[in-house]
GROMACS .gro file of N, CA and C in nm:
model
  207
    1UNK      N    1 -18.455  -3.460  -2.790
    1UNK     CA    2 -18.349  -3.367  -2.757
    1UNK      C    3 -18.214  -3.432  -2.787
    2UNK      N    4 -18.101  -3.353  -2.814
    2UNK     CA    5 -18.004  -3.392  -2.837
    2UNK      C    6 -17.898  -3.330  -2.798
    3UNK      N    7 -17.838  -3.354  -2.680
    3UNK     CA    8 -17.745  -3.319  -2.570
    3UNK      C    9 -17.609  -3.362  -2.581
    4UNK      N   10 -17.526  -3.271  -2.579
    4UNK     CA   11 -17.364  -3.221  -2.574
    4UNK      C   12 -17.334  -3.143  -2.463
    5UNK      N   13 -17.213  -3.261  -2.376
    5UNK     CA   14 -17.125  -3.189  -2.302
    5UNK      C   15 -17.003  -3.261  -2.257
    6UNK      N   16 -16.968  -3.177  -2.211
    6UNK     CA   17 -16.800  -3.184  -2.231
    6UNK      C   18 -16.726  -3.128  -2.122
    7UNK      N   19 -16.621  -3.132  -2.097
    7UNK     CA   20 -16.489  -3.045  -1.969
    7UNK      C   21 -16.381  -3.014  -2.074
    8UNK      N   22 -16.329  -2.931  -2.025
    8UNK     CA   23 -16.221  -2.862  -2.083
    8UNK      C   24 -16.136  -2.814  -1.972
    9UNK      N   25 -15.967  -2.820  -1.982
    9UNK     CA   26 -15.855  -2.801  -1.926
    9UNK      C   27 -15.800  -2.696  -1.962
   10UNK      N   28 -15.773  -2.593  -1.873
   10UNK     CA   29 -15.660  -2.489  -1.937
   10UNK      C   30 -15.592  -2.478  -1.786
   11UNK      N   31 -15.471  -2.424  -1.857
   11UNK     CA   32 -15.350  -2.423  -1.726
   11UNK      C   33 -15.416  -2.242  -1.668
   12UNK      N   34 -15.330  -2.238  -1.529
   12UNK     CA   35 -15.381  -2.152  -1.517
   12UNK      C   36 -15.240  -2.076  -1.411
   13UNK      N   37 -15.227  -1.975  -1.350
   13UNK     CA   38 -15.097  -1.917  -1.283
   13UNK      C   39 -15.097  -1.993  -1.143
   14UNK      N   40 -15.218  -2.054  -1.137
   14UNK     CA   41 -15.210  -2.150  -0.983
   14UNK      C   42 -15.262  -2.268  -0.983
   15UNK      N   43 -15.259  -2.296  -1.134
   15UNK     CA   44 -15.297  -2.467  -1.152
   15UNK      C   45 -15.375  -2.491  -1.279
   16UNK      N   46 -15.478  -2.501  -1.287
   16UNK     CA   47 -15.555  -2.603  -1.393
   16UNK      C   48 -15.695  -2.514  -1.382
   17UNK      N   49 -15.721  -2.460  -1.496
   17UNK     CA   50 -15.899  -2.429  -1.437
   17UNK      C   51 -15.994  -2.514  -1.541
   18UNK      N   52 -16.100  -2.580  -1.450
   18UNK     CA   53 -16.199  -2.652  -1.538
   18UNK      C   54 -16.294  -2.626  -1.565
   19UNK      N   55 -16.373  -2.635  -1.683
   19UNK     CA   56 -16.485  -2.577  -1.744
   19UNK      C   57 -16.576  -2.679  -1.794
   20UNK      N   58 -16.713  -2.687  -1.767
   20UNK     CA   59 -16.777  -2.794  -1.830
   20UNK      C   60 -16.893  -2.712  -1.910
   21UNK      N   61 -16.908  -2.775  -1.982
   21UNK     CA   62 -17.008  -2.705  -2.092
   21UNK      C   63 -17.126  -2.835  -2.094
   22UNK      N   64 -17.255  -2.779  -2.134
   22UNK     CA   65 -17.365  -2.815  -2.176
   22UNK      C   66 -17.431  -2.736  -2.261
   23UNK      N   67 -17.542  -2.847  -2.332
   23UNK     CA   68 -17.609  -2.779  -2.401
   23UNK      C   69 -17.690  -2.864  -2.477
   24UNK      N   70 -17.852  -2.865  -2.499
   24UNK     CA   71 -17.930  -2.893  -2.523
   24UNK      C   72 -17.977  -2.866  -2.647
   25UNK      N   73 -18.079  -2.941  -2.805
   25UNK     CA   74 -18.099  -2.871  -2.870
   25UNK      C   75 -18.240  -2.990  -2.941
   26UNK      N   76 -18.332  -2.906  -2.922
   26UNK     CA   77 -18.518  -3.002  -2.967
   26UNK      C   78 -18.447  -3.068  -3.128
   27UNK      N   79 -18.466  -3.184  -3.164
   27UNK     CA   80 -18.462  -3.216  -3.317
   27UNK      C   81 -18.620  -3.159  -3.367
   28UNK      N   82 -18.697  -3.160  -3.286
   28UNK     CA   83 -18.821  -3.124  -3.337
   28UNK      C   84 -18.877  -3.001  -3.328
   29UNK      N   85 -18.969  -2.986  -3.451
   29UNK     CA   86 -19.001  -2.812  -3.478
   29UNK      C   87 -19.104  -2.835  -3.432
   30UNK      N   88 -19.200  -2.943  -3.423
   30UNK     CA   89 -19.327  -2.917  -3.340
   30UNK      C   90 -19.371  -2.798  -3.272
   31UNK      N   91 -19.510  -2.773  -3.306
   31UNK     CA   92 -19.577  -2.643  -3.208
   31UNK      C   93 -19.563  -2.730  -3.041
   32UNK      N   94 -19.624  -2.831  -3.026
   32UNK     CA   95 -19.601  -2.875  -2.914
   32UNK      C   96 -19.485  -2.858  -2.829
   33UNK      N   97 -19.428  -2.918  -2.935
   33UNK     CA   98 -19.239  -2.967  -2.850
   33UNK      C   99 -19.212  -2.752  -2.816
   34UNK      N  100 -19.227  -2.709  -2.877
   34UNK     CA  101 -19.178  -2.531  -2.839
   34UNK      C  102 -19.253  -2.506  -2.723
   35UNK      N  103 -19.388  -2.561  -2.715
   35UNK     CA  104 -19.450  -2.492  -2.621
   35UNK      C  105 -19.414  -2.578  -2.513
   36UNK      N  106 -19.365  -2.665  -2.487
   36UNK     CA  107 -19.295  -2.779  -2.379
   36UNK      C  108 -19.166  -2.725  -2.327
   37UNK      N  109 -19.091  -2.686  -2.446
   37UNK     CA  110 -18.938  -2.658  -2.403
   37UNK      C  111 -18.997  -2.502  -2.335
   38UNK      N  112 -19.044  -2.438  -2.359
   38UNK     CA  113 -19.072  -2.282  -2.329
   38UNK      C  114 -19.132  -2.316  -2.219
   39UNK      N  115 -19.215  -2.362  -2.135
   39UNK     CA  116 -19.263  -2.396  -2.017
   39UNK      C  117 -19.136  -2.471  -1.949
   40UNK      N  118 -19.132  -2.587  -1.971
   40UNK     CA  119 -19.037  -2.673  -1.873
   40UNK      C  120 -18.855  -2.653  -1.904
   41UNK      N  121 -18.830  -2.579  -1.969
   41UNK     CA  122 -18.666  -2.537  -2.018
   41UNK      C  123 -18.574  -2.464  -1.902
   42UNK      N  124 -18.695  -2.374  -1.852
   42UNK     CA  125 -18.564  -2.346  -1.736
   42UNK      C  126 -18.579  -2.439  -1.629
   43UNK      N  127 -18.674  -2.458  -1.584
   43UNK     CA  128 -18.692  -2.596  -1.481
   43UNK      C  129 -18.580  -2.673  -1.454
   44UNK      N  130 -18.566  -2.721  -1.614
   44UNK     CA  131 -18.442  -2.845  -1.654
   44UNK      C  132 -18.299  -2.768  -1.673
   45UNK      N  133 -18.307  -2.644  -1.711
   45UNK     CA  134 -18.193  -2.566  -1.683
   45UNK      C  135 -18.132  -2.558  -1.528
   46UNK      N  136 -18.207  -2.522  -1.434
   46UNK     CA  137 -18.196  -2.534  -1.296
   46UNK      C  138 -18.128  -2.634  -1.215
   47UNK      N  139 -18.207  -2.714  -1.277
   47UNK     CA  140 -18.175  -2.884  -1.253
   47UNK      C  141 -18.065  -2.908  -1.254
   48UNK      N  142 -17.991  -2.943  -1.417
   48UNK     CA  143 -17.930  -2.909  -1.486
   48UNK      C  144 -17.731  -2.842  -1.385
   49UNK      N  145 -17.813  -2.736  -1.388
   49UNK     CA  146 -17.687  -2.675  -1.295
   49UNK      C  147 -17.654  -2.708  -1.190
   50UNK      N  148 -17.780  -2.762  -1.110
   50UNK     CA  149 -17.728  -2.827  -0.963
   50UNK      C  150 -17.664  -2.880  -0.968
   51UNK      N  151 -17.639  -3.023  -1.074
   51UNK     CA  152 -17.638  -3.146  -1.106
   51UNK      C  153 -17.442  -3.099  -1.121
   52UNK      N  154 -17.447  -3.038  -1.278
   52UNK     CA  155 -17.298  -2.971  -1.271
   52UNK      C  156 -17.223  -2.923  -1.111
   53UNK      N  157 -17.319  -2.819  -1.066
   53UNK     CA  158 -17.263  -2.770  -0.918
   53UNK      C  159 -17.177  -2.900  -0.829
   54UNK      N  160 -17.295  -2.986  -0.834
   54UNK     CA  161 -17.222  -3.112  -0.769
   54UNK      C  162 -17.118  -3.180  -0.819
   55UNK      N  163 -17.148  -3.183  -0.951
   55UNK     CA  164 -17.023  -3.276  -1.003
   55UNK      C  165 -16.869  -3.167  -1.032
   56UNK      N  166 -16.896  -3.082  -1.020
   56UNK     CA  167 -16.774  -2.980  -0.963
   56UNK      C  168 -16.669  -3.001  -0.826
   57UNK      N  169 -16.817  -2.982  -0.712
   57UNK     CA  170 -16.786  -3.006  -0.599
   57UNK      C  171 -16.693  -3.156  -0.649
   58UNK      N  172 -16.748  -3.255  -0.628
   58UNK     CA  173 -16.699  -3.363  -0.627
   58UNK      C  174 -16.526  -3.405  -0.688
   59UNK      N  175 -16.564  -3.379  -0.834
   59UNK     CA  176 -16.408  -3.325  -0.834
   59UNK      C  177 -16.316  -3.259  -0.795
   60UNK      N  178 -16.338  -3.151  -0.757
   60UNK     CA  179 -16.235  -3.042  -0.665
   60UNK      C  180 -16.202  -3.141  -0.539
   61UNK      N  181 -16.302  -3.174  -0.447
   61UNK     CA  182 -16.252  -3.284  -0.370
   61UNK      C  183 -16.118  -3.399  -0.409
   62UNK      N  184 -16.166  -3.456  -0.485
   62UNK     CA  185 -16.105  -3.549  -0.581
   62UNK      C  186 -15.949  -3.563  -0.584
   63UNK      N  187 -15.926  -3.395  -0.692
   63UNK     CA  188 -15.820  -3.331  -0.706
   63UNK      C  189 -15.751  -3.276  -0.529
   64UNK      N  190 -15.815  -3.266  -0.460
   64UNK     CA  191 -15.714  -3.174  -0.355
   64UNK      C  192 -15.705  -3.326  -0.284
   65UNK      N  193 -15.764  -3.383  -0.275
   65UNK     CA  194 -15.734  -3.535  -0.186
   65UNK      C  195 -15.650  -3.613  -0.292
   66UNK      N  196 -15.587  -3.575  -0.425
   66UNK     CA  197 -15.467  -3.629  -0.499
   66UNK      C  198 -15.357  -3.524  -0.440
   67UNK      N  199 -15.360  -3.397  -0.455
   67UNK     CA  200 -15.278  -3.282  -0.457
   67UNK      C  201 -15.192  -3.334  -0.325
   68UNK      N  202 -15.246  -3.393  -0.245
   68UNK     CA  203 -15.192  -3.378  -0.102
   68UNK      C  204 -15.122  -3.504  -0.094
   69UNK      N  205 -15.071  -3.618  -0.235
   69UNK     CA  206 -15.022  -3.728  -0.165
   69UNK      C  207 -14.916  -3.698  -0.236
   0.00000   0.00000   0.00000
């Protein structure tokens, strides 16, 4: 697999809004590897998002415990 991601900044009318992107992509055409990603893909999608969810949380923290000094 070969995985890209990234955050992105845009201003916004009450500050900054952040965006993180992902994204996943098989180098291999394998019958196997399809029938792997098609079974276990959203699994790791799921995952995946928690993982972001948190690292959201975490920053927003971050930022409002800067905002306030």
């Amino acid at each position: 697999m070969n995985y890209t991601s990234g955050f992105t900044l845009k201003p916004d009318a009450t500050g900054m809004i952040l965006e993180m992107y992902f994204s996943g992509e098989s180098e291999s055409t394998s019958r196997i590897s399809k029938i792997f990603t098609a079974v276990f893909g959203r699994l790791g999608a799921r995952v995946t998002r928690k993982f972001m969810a948190k690292d959201f949380e975490d920053i927003a923290a971050k930022a409002e415990s800067l905002a306030g000094k």
